[in-house]
mmCIF file of N, CA and C in Angstrom:
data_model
loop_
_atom_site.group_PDB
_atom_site.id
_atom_site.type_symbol
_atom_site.label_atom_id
_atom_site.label_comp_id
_atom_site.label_asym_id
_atom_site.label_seq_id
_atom_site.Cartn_x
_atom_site.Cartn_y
_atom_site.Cartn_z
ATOM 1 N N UNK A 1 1.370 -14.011 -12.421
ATOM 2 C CA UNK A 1 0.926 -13.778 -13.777
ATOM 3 C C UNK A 1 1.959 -12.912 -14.494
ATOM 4 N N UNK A 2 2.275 -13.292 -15.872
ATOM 5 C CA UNK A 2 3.502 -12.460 -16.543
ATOM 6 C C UNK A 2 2.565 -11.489 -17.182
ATOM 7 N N UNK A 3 3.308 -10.227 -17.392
ATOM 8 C CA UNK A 3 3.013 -9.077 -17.990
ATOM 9 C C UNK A 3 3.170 -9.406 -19.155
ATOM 10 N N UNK A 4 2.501 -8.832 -20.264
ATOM 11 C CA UNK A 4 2.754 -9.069 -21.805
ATOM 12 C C UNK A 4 4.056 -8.328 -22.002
ATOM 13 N N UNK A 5 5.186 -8.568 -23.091
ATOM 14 C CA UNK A 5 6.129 -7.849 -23.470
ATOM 15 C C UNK A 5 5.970 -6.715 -24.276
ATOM 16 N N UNK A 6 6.709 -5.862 -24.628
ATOM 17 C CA UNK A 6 6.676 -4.856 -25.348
ATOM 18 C C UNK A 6 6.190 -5.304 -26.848
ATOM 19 N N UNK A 7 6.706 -6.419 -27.329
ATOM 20 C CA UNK A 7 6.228 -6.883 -28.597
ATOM 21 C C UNK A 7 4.577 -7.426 -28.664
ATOM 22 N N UNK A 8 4.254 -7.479 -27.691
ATOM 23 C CA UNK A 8 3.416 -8.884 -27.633
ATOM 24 C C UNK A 8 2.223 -8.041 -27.703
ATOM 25 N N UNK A 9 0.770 -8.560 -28.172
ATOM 26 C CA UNK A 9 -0.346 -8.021 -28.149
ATOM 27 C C UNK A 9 -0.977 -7.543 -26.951
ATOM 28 N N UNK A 10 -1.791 -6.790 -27.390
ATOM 29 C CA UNK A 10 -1.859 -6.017 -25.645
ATOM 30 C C UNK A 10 -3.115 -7.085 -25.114
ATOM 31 N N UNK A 11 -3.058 -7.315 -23.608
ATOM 32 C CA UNK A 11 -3.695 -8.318 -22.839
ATOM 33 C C UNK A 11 -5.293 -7.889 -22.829
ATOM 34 N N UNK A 12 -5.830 -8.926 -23.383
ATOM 35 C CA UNK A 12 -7.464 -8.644 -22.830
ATOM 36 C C UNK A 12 -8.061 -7.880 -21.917
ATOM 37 N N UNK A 13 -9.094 -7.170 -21.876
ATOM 38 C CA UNK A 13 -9.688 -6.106 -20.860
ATOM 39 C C UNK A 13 -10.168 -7.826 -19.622
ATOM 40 N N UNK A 14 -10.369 -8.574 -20.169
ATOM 41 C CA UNK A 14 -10.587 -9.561 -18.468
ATOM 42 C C UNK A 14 -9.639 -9.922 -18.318
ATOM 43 N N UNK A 15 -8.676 -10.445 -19.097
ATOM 44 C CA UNK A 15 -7.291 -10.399 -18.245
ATOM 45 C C UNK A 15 -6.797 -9.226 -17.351
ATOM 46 N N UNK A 16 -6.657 -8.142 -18.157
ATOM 47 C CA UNK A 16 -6.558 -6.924 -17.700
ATOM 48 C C UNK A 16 -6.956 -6.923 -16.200
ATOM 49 N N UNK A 17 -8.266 -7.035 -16.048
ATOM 50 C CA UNK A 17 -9.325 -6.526 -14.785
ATOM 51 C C UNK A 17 -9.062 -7.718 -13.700
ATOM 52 N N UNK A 18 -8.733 -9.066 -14.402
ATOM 53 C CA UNK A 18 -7.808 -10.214 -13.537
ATOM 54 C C UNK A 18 -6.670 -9.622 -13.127
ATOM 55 N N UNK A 19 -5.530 -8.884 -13.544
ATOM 56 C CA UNK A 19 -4.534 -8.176 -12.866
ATOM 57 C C UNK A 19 -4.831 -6.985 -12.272
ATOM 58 N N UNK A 20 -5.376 -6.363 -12.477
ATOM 59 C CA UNK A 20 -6.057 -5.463 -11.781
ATOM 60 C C UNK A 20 -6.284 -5.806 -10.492
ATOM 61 N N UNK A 21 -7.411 -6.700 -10.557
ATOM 62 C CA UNK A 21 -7.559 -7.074 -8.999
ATOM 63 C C UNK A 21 -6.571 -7.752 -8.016
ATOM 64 N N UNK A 22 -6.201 -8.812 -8.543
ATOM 65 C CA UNK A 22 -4.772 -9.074 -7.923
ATOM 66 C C UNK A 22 -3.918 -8.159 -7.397
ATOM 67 N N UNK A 23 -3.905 -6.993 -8.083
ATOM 68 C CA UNK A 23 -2.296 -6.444 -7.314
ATOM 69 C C UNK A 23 -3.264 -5.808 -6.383
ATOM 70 N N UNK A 24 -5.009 -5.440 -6.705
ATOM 71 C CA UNK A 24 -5.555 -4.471 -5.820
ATOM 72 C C UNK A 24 -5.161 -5.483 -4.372
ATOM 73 N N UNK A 25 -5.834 -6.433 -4.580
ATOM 74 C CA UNK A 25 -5.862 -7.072 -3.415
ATOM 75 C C UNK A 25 -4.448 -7.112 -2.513
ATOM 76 N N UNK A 26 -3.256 -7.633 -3.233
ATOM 77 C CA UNK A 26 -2.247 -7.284 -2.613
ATOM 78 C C UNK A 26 -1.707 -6.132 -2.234
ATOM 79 N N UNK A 27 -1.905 -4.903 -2.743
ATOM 80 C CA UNK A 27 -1.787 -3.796 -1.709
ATOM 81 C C UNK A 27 -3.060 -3.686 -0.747
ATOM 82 N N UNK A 28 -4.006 -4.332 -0.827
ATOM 83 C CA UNK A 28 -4.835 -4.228 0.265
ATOM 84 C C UNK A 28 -4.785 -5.003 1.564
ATOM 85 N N UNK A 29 -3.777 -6.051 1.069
ATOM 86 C CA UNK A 29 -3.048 -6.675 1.674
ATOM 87 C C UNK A 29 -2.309 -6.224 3.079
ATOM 88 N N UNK A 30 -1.271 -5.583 1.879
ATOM 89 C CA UNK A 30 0.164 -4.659 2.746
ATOM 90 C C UNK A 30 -0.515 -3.555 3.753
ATOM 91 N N UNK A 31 -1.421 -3.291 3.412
ATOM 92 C CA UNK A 31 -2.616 -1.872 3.779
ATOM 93 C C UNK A 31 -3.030 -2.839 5.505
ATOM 94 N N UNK A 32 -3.702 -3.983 5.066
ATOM 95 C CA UNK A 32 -4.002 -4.696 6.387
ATOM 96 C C UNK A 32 -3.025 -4.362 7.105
ATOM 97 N N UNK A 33 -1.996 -5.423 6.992
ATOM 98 C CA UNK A 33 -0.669 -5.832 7.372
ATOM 99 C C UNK A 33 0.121 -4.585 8.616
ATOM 100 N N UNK A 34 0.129 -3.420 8.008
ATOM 101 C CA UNK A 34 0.793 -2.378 8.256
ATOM 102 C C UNK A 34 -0.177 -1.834 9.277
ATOM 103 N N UNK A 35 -1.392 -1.720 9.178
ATOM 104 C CA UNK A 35 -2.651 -1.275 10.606
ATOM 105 C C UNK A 35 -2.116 -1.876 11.259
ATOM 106 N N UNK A 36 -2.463 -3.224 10.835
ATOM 107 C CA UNK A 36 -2.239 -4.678 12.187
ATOM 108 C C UNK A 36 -1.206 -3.957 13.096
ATOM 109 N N UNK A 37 0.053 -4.131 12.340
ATOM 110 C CA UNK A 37 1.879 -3.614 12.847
ATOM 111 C C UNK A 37 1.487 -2.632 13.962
ATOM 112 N N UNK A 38 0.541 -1.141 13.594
ATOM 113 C CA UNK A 38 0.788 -0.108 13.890
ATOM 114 C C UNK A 38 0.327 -0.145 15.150
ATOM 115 N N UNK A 39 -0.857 -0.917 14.840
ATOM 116 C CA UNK A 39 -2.263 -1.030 16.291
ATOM 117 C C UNK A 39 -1.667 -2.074 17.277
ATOM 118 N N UNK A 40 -1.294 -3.172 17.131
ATOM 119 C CA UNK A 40 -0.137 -3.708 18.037
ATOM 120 C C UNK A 40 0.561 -3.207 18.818
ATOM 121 N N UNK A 41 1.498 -2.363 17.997
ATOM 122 C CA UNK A 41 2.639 -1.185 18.441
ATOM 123 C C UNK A 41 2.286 -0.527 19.838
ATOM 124 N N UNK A 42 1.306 0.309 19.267
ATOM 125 C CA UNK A 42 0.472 1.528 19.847
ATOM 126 C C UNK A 42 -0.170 0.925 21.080
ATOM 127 N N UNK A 43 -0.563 -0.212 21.120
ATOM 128 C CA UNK A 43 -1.219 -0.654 22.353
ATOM 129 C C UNK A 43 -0.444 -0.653 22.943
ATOM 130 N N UNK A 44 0.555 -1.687 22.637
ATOM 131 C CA UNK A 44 1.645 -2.634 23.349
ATOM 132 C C UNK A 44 2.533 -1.097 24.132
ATOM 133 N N UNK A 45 3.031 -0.465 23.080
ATOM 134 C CA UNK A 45 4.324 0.526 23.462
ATOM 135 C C UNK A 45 3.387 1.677 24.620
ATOM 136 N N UNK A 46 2.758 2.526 23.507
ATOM 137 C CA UNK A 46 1.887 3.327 24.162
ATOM 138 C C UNK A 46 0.473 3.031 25.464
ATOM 139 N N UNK A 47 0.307 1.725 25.647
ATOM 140 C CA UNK A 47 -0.961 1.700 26.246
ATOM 141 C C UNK A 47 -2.106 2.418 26.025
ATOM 142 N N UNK A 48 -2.760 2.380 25.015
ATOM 143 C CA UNK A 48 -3.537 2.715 24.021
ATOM 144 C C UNK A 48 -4.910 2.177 24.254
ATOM 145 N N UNK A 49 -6.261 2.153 24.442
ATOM 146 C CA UNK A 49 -6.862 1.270 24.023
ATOM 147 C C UNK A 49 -6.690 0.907 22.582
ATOM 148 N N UNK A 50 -7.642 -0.584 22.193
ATOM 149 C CA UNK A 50 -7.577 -0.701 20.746
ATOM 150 C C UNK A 50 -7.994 0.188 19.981
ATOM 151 N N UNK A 51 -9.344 0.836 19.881
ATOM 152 C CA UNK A 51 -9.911 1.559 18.971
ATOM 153 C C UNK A 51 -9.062 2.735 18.827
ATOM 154 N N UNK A 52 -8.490 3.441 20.153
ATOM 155 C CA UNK A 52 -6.932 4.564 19.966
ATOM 156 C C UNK A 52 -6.265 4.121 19.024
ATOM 157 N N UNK A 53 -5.603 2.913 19.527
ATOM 158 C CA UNK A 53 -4.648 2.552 18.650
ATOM 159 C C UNK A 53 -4.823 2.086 17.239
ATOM 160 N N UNK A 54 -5.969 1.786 16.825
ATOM 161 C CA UNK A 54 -5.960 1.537 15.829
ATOM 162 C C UNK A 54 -6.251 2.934 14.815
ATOM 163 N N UNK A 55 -7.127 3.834 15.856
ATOM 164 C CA UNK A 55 -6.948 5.355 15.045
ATOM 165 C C UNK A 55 -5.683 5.651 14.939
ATOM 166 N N UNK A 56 -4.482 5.952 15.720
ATOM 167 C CA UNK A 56 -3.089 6.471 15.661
ATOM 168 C C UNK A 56 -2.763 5.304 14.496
ATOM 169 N N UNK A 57 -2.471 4.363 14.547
ATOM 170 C CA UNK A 57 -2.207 3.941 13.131
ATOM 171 C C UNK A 57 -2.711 3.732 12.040
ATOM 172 N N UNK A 58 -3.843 3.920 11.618
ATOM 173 C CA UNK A 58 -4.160 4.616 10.517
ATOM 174 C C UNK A 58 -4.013 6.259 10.028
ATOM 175 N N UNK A 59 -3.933 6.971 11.095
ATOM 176 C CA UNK A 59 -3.531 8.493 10.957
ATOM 177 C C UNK A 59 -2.023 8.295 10.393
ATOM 178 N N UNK A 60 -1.177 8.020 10.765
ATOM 179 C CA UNK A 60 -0.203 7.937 10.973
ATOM 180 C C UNK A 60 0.579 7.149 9.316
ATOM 181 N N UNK A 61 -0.113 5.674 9.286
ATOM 182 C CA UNK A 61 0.432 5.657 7.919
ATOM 183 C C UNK A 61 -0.333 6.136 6.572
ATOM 184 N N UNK A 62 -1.441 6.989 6.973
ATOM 185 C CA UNK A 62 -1.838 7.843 5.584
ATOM 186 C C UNK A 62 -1.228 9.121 5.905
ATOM 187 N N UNK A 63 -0.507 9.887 6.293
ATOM 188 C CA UNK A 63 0.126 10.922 6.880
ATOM 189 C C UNK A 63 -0.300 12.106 7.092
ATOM 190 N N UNK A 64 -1.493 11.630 7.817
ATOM 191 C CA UNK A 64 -2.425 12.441 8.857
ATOM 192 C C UNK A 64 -1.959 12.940 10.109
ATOM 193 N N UNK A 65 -0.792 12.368 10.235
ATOM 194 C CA UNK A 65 0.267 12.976 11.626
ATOM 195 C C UNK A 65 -0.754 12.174 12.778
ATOM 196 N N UNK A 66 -0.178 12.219 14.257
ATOM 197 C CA UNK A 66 -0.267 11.839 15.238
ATOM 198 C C UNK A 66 -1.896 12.426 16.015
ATOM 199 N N UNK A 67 -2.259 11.718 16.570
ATOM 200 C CA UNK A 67 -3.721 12.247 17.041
ATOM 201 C C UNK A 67 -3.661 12.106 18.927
ATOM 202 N N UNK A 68 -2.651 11.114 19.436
ATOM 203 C CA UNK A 68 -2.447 11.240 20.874
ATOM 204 C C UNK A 68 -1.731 11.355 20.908
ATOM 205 N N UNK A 69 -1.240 12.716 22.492
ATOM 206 C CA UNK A 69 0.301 12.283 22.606
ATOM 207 C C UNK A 69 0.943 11.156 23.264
ATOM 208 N N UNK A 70 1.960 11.562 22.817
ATOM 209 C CA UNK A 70 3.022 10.261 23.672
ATOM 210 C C UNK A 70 3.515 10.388 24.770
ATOM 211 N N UNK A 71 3.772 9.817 26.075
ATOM 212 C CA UNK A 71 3.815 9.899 27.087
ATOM 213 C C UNK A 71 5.584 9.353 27.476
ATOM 214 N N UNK A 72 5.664 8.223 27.276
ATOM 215 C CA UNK A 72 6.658 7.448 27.474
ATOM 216 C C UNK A 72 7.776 6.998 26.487
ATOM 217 N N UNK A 73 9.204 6.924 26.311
ATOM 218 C CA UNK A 73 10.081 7.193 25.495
ATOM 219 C C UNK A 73 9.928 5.491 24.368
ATOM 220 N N UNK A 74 9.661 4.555 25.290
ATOM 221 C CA UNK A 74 9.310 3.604 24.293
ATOM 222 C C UNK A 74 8.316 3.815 23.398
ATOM 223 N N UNK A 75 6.631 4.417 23.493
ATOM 224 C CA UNK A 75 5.973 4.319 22.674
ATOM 225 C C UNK A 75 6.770 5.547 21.485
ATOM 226 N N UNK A 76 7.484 6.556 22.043
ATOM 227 C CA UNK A 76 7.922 7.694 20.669
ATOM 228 C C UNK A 76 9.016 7.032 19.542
ATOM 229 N N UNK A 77 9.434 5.741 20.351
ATOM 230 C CA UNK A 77 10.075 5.429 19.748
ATOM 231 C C UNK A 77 9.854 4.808 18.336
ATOM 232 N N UNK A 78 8.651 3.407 19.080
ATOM 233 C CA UNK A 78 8.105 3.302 17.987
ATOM 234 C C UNK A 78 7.428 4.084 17.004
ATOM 235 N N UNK A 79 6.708 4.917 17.470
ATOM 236 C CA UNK A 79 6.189 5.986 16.574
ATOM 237 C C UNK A 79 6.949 6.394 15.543
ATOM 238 N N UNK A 80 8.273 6.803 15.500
ATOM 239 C CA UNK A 80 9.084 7.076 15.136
ATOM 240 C C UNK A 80 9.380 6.156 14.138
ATOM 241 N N UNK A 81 9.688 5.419 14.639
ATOM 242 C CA UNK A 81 9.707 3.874 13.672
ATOM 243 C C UNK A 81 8.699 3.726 12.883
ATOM 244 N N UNK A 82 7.644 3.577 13.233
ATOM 245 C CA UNK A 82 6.591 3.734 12.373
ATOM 246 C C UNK A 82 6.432 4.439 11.470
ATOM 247 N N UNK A 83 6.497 5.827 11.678
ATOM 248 C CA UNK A 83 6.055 6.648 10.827
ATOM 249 C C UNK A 83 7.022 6.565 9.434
ATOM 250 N N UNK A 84 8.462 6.362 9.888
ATOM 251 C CA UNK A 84 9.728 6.074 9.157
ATOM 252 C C UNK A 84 9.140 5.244 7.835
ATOM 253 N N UNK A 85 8.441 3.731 8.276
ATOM 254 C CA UNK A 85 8.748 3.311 7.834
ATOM 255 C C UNK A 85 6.881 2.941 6.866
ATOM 256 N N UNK A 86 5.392 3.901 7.503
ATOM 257 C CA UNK A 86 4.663 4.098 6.778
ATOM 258 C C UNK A 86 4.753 5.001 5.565
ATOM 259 N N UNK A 87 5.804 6.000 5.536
ATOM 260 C CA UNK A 87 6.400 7.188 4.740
ATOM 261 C C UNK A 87 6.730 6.206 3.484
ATOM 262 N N UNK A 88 7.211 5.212 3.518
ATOM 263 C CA UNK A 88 7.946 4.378 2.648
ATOM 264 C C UNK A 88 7.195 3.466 2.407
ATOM 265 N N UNK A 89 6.196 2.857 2.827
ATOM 266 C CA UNK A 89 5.222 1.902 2.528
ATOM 267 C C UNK A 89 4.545 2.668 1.810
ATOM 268 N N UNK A 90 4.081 3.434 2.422
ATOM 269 C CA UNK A 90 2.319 4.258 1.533
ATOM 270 C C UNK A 90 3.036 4.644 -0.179
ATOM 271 N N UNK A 91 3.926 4.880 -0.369
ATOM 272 C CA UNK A 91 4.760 5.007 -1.700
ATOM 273 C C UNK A 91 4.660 3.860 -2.468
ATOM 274 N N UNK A 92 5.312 2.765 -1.655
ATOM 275 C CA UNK A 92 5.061 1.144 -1.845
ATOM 276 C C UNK A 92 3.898 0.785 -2.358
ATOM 277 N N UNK A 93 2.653 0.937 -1.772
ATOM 278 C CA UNK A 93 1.286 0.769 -1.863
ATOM 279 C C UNK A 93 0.792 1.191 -2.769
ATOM 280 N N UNK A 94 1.026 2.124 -3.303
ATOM 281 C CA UNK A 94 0.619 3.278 -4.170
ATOM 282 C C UNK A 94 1.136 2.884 -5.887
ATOM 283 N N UNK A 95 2.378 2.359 -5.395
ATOM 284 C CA UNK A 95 2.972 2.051 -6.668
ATOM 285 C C UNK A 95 2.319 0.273 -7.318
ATOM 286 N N UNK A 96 2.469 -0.592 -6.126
ATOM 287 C CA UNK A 96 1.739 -1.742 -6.136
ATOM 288 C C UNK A 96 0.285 -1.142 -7.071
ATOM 289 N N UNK A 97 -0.670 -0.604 -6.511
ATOM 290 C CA UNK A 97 -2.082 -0.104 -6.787
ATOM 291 C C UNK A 97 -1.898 0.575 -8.498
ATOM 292 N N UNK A 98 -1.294 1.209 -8.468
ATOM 293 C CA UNK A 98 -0.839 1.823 -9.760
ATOM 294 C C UNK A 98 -0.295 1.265 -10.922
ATOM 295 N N UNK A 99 0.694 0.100 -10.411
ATOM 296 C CA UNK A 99 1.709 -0.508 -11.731
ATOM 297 C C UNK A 99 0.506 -1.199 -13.164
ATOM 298 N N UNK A 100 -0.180 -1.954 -12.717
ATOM 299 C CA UNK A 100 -1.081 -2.673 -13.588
ATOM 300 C C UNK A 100 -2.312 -1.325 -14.801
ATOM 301 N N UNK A 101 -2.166 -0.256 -14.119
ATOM 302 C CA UNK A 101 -2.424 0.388 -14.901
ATOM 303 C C UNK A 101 -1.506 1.342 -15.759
ATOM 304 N N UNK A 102 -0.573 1.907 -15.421
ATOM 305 C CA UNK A 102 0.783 2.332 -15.678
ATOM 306 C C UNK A 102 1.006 1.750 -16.883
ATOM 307 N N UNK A 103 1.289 0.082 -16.566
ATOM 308 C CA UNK A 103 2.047 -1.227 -17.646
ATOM 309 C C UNK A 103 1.126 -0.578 -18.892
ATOM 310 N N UNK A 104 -0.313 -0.758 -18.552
ATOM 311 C CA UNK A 104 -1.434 -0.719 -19.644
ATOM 312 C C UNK A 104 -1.109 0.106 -20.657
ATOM 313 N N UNK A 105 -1.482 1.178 -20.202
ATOM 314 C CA UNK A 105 -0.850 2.686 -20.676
ATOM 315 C C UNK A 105 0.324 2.666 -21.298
ATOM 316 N N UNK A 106 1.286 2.160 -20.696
ATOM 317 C CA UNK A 106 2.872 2.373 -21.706
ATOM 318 C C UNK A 106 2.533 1.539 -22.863
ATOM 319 N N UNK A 107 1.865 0.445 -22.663
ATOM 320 C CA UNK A 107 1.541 -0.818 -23.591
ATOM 321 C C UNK A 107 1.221 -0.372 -24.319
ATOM 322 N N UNK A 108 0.529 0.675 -24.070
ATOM 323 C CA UNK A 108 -0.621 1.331 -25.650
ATOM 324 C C UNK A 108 -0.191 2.091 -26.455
ATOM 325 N N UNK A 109 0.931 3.020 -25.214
ATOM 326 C CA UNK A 109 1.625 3.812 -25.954
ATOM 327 C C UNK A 109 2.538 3.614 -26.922
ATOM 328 N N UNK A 110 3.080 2.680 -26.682
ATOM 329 C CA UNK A 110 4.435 1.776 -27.254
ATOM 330 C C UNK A 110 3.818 1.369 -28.422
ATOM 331 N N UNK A 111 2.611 0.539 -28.236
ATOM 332 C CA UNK A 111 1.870 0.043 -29.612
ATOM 333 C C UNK A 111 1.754 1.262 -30.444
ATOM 334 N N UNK A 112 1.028 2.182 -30.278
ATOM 335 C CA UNK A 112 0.458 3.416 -31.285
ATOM 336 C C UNK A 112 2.175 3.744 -31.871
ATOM 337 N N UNK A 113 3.191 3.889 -31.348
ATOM 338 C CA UNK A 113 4.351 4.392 -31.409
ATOM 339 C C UNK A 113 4.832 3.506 -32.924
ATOM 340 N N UNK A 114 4.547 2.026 -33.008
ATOM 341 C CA UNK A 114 4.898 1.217 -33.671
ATOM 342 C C UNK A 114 3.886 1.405 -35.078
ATOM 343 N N UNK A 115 2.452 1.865 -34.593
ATOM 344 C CA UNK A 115 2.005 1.779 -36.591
ATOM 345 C C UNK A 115 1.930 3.148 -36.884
#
């Protein structure tokens, strides 16, 4: 779906709430996606049960820090990796979740700016 331009009339509140949900869903998406990654990881590397592992990766990419320790140099590794690269997602996510309201806002602003 295209964003309205700076010139262009500002988009309907159901259009609006149509983009809205869309991007919600797609960072809820990336949000899945990234558990999945973590809880995989954590089993696989760490030997984890699931429900562990799926706590350590959710702690972990909301940056709640680590809740078991690590035992063995492969699972720190990933951890490591992980955390690297939830640090940089959850930003990602955040901005995804955010842009459609952001756009709105400048939209309005930009308009009032013009009469």
């Amino acid at each position: 779906m295209k964003l309205e331009g700076h010139k262009q009339k500002l988009a309907s509140t159901r259009m609006f709430t149509i983009r809205l949900i869309k991007y919600i869903l797609f960072a809820g998406a990336l949000v899945f996606f990234s558990v999945v990654l973590g809880t995989l990881g954590y089993h696989h590397f760490a030997n984890l049960k699931w429900i562990d592992s799926f706590h350590m990766a959710c702690m972990i990419l909301t940056g709640m820090g680590p809740v078991v320790q690590l035992e063995n140099n492969e699972a720190k590794i990933f951890s490591s990796i992980y955390a690297l690269y939830s640090g940089v997602a959850f930003l990602g996510f955040t901005a995804v979740f955010f842009a459609p309201v952001i756009h709105r806002l400048l939209h309005i602003l930009h308009m009032n700016d013009e009469e």
